Coordinates of C-alpha atoms and ligand atoms in Angstrom, one line a residue:
M239 CA 90.5 -44.2 27.7
D240 CA 92.5 -43.6 24.6
L241 CA 91.0 -43.3 21.2
A242 CA 94.2 -42.2 19.5
G243 CA 94.3 -43.6 15.9
K244 CA 90.5 -43.7 15.6
T245 CA 88.6 -41.3 13.4
A246 CA 85.1 -40.2 14.3
I247 CA 82.6 -38.6 12.0
I248 CA 79.8 -36.6 13.8
T249 CA 76.9 -35.5 11.6
G250 CA 75.4 -32.1 12.4
S251 CA 78.2 -31.0 14.6
N252 CA 78.7 -27.3 14.2
S253 CA 76.6 -26.6 17.3
G254 CA 74.9 -28.2 20.3
I255 CA 75.2 -31.9 21.1
G256 CA 77.1 -32.8 18.0
L257 CA 79.8 -30.3 18.8
G258 CA 79.9 -31.4 22.4
V259 CA 80.4 -35.0 21.3
A260 CA 83.2 -34.0 19.0
W261 CA 85.0 -32.2 21.8
E262 CA 84.7 -35.2 24.2
L263 CA 85.9 -37.6 21.6
A264 CA 88.8 -35.3 20.7
R265 CA 89.7 -35.0 24.4
V266 CA 90.4 -38.7 24.5
G267 CA 92.5 -38.6 21.4
A268 CA 90.1 -39.4 18.5
D269 CA 90.6 -37.5 15.2
V270 CA 87.2 -35.9 14.5
I271 CA 85.3 -34.8 11.4
L272 CA 82.7 -32.2 11.9
N273 CA 79.8 -31.6 9.6
S274 CA 76.8 -29.5 8.8
F275 CA 75.2 -28.3 5.5
T276 CA 76.8 -24.8 5.7
N277 CA 80.3 -24.1 4.5
R278 CA 81.4 -20.9 6.4
D279 CA 84.7 -19.9 7.8
K280 CA 83.3 -20.2 11.3
D281 CA 82.4 -23.9 10.6
H282 CA 86.1 -24.6 9.7
A283 CA 87.2 -22.5 12.6
L284 CA 85.4 -24.9 15.0
A285 CA 87.5 -27.8 13.7
E286 CA 90.7 -25.7 14.0
S287 CA 90.0 -24.8 17.6
I288 CA 89.4 -28.5 18.5
A289 CA 92.7 -29.4 16.8
R290 CA 94.5 -26.6 18.5
E291 CA 93.2 -27.3 22.0
T292 CA 93.4 -31.2 21.9
G293 CA 96.2 -31.9 19.5
V294 CA 94.1 -34.3 17.3
T295 CA 93.4 -33.9 13.6
A296 CA 90.1 -32.2 13.1
R297 CA 88.3 -31.3 9.8
Y298 CA 85.0 -29.8 8.8
I299 CA 83.2 -31.3 5.8
S300 CA 80.1 -29.7 4.4
A301 CA 77.3 -32.1 3.4
D302 CA 73.5 -31.9 3.6
M303 CA 72.1 -34.7 5.6
S304 CA 68.7 -34.3 4.0
E305 CA 70.2 -35.8 0.8
G306 CA 71.2 -39.4 0.6
D307 CA 74.0 -38.8 -1.9
D308 CA 75.5 -36.1 0.3
C309 CA 75.4 -38.4 3.4
R310 CA 77.3 -41.1 1.5
A311 CA 79.7 -38.4 0.0
L312 CA 80.5 -37.2 3.5
I313 CA 81.8 -40.7 4.5
E314 CA 83.6 -41.2 1.2
E315 CA 85.3 -37.7 1.4
A316 CA 86.4 -38.6 5.0
G317 CA 88.0 -41.8 3.6
V318 CA 88.1 -43.4 7.0
C319 CA 85.4 -43.9 9.7
D320 CA 85.9 -45.9 12.9
I321 CA 83.3 -44.1 14.9
L322 CA 80.1 -42.8 13.3
V323 CA 77.8 -40.5 15.4
N324 CA 74.5 -39.9 13.6
N325 CA 73.4 -36.7 15.3
A326 CA 72.0 -34.2 12.7
G327 CA 68.5 -33.4 13.6
I328 CA 65.7 -30.8 13.3
Q329 CA 62.3 -30.4 14.9
H330 CA 58.9 -29.0 13.9
V331 CA 55.9 -28.9 16.2
S332 CA 52.3 -29.1 14.8
P333 CA 49.1 -31.1 15.1
I334 CA 49.2 -34.1 12.7
D335 CA 46.3 -32.9 10.5
Q336 CA 48.1 -29.5 10.0
F337 CA 51.7 -30.9 9.8
P338 CA 53.3 -29.4 6.6
T339 CA 54.4 -32.2 4.3
D340 CA 57.7 -30.6 3.5
K341 CA 58.5 -30.4 7.3
W342 CA 57.5 -34.1 7.7
D343 CA 59.8 -35.1 4.7
A344 CA 62.7 -33.0 6.0
I345 CA 62.5 -34.4 9.6
I346 CA 62.3 -38.0 8.3
A347 CA 65.2 -37.4 5.9
I348 CA 67.6 -35.6 8.3
N349 CA 66.7 -37.3 11.6
M350 CA 66.3 -40.9 10.2
N351 CA 67.2 -41.6 6.6
S352 CA 70.6 -39.9 7.0
A353 CA 71.6 -42.6 9.5
F354 CA 70.8 -45.3 7.0
H355 CA 72.9 -43.7 4.2
T356 CA 75.9 -42.8 6.4
T357 CA 75.9 -46.3 8.1
A358 CA 75.7 -48.1 4.8
A359 CA 78.7 -46.1 3.5
A360 CA 80.7 -46.4 6.8
L361 CA 80.3 -50.2 7.6
P362 CA 82.7 -51.4 4.8
M363 CA 85.3 -49.0 6.2
M364 CA 84.8 -50.4 9.8
R365 CA 85.0 -54.0 8.5
E366 CA 88.2 -53.1 6.6
S367 CA 89.9 -51.7 9.7
G368 CA 88.4 -54.4 12.0
W369 CA 86.7 -52.2 14.6
G370 CA 83.7 -49.9 14.6
R371 CA 81.2 -48.0 16.6
V372 CA 77.9 -46.6 15.3
I373 CA 76.2 -44.3 17.8
N374 CA 72.9 -42.8 17.0
I375 CA 71.7 -39.8 18.9
A376 CA 68.0 -40.6 19.2
S377 CA 65.9 -39.0 22.0
A378 CA 63.6 -39.8 24.9
H379 CA 61.2 -39.4 21.9
G380 CA 62.6 -42.6 20.5
L381 CA 61.0 -44.4 23.4
T382 CA 58.0 -42.2 24.3
A383 CA 55.8 -39.7 22.5
S384 CA 54.5 -36.2 22.9
P385 CA 51.7 -34.6 21.0
Y386 CA 52.4 -32.4 18.0
K387 CA 55.8 -34.1 17.3
A388 CA 54.6 -36.8 14.9
A389 CA 57.5 -36.6 12.5
Y390 CA 60.2 -36.3 15.2
V391 CA 58.8 -39.2 17.3
A392 CA 58.4 -41.4 14.2
A393 CA 62.0 -40.6 13.1
K394 CA 63.5 -41.2 16.5
H395 CA 61.6 -44.5 17.0
G396 CA 62.8 -45.5 13.5
V397 CA 66.4 -44.7 14.5
V398 CA 66.1 -46.9 17.6
G399 CA 64.7 -49.7 15.5
M400 CA 67.4 -49.3 12.9
S401 CA 70.1 -49.4 15.6
K402 CA 68.9 -52.8 16.7
V403 CA 69.0 -54.1 13.1
I404 CA 72.6 -52.7 12.5
A405 CA 73.6 -54.4 15.8
L406 CA 72.3 -57.8 14.8
E407 CA 73.9 -57.5 11.3
T408 CA 77.3 -56.8 12.9
A409 CA 76.9 -59.0 16.0
E410 CA 79.7 -61.4 15.2
E411 CA 82.1 -58.6 14.2
P412 CA 84.0 -56.1 16.5
I413 CA 81.4 -53.5 15.6
T414 CA 78.6 -52.2 17.9
C415 CA 75.6 -50.0 17.3
N416 CA 73.6 -48.3 20.0
A417 CA 71.3 -45.3 20.4
I418 CA 71.7 -42.6 23.1
C419 CA 68.3 -41.2 24.1
P420 CA 68.8 -37.7 25.7
G421 CA 66.0 -35.9 27.5
Y422 CA 66.1 -32.1 27.4
V423 CA 69.7 -30.8 26.8
L424 CA 70.5 -27.1 27.1
T425 CA 71.8 -26.5 23.6
P426 CA 71.8 -23.1 21.9
L427 CA 68.5 -24.2 20.2
V428 CA 66.8 -24.8 23.5
E429 CA 68.4 -21.7 25.1
A430 CA 67.0 -19.5 22.4
Q431 CA 63.4 -20.6 23.3
I432 CA 63.7 -19.4 26.9
P433 CA 63.1 -15.6 26.4
D434 CA 60.0 -16.1 24.3
T435 CA 58.6 -18.6 26.7
M436 CA 59.3 -16.2 29.6
K437 CA 57.3 -13.6 27.8
E438 CA 54.5 -15.9 26.8
Y439 CA 53.9 -17.2 30.3
G440 CA 55.0 -14.1 32.2
M441 CA 57.4 -16.2 34.2
D442 CA 61.1 -15.8 35.2
R443 CA 63.8 -17.9 33.6
D444 CA 64.1 -20.4 36.4
T445 CA 60.3 -21.0 36.5
V446 CA 60.2 -21.5 32.7
I447 CA 63.0 -24.0 32.9
R448 CA 61.5 -25.9 35.9
D449 CA 57.7 -25.8 35.2
V450 CA 57.5 -25.6 31.4
M451 CA 60.6 -27.1 29.9
L452 CA 61.5 -29.8 32.5
T453 CA 58.0 -30.9 33.5
R454 CA 58.7 -34.4 32.2
Q455 CA 62.3 -34.6 33.4
P456 CA 62.1 -35.7 37.1
S457 CA 65.7 -34.5 37.9
K458 CA 64.5 -31.0 37.0
E459 CA 67.9 -30.5 35.4
F460 CA 69.0 -30.3 31.8
A461 CA 71.4 -33.0 30.6
T462 CA 74.6 -31.4 29.2
V463 CA 76.3 -31.8 25.9
E464 CA 79.4 -33.0 27.9
Q465 CA 77.3 -35.8 29.4
I466 CA 76.1 -36.9 26.0
G467 CA 79.7 -36.8 24.8
G468 CA 80.9 -38.8 27.8
T469 CA 78.2 -41.5 27.1
T470 CA 79.5 -41.6 23.5
V471 CA 83.1 -42.0 24.7
F472 CA 81.9 -44.8 27.1
L473 CA 80.3 -46.6 24.1
C474 CA 83.6 -46.5 22.3
S475 CA 85.4 -48.1 25.3
D476 CA 86.4 -51.8 25.7
A477 CA 83.9 -51.9 28.7
A478 CA 81.1 -51.4 26.2
A479 CA 82.3 -54.0 23.6
Q480 CA 79.3 -56.3 24.5
I481 CA 76.8 -53.4 24.6
T482 CA 75.0 -53.5 21.2
G483 CA 71.5 -53.1 19.9
T484 CA 70.3 -51.1 22.9
T485 CA 69.4 -47.6 24.1
I486 CA 71.1 -45.6 26.8
S487 CA 68.8 -42.9 28.3
V488 CA 70.4 -39.7 29.5
D489 CA 67.2 -38.1 30.6
G490 CA 67.1 -37.4 34.3
G491 CA 64.5 -40.1 34.8
W492 CA 62.0 -39.1 32.0
T493 CA 61.5 -42.6 30.7
A494 CA 61.2 -44.1 34.2
L495 CA 57.9 -42.3 34.7
Ligands
NAD527 P1 71.2 -28.1 17.3 O1 70.2 -27.4 16.4 O2 72.1 -27.3 18.1 O3 72.1 -29.2 16.4 C1 71.6 -29.8 15.2 C2 72.7 -29.9 14.3 O4 72.3 -30.5 13.1 C3 73.3 -28.6 13.9 O5 74.7 -28.7 13.8 C4 72.8 -28.3 12.5 O6 73.6 -27.5 11.7 C5 72.7 -29.8 12.0 N1 71.8 -29.9 10.9 C6 70.5 -29.5 10.7 N2 70.1 -29.8 9.5 C7 71.2 -30.4 8.8 C8 71.3 -30.9 7.5 N3 70.4 -30.9 6.6 N4 72.6 -31.4 7.2 C9 73.6 -31.4 8.1 N5 73.4 -31.0 9.4 C10 72.2 -30.5 9.7 O7 70.3 -29.1 18.2 P2 70.8 -30.2 19.2 O8 69.8 -30.0 20.4 O9 72.2 -30.2 19.5 O10 70.3 -31.6 18.5 C11 71.3 -32.5 18.1 C12 70.6 -33.9 18.0 O11 70.2 -34.3 19.4 C13 69.3 -34.0 17.2 O12 69.3 -35.2 16.5 C14 68.2 -33.9 18.2 O13 67.1 -34.5 17.8 C15 68.9 -34.7 19.4 N6 68.3 -34.4 20.7 C16 68.3 -33.1 21.2 C17 67.7 -32.9 22.5 C18 67.8 -31.5 23.1 O14 67.1 -31.3 24.1 N7 68.6 -30.6 22.7 C19 67.1 -33.9 23.1 C20 67.1 -35.2 22.5 C21 67.7 -35.4 21.3

């Protein structure tokens, strides 16, 4: 697998899955553009360490994925986009009758609307270069639901639906669009919840992971950021050229239940 000469833009990639995807794409030769809404030395240092370790060109561009204009500006500033990974996402958990409107709006904007804006800006570049991959990081919650996650589930189902439309609109071109649907992935965000949950339930770490976090994941193992990155790399391969408009679950069997 060789993605040398291709440029990938990964939204929300200064931590977790997005950063893992960036590393895996760089390891097979793609130039990568990292993004988040902050603009700190340590954000730029992440890109520098990917460049140093893998030999690709790596940049960090600050842009707020809750703002449509910023989403489009990210793609314009990059100037080239062969692979677009729409990954930026946030979560808020609350019963629907108490769900704060500002949280609803932020989740819909960052988790769903951003993929519309970035894709709209990137498709002309893919058409110009004659090749493209749009890969949306959805979720098992793009296919199933859980209580108290109305905005997240709505946004992720929306992303799965949008992926099918993008696939149909590009079907006769060398461009594909798919959604990856991870189950629970052990990102820093998830790791940070473990100590509080241990305290709340009076359980040890392993019991919290197995009986609280992974109750719906039959494998009883987290997926890893490397596995999500590897699935992204596969979707960029020639073997995946006829895979478009579908979802790939990386969820330890969650959606088989
Ligand atoms: P994370 O918090 O580590 O990563 C989220 C990323 O989005 C961060 O880089 C953050 O800076 C960025 N981000 C947040 N708001 C932003 C904004 N306004 N503009 C730009 N960037 C912004 O969490 P993660 O677990 O790596 O999640 C990444 C994606 O994977 C999300 O879309 C999430 O819904 C999805 N996902 C995660 C899991 C899981 O278990 N961790 C499971 C399924 C799907």
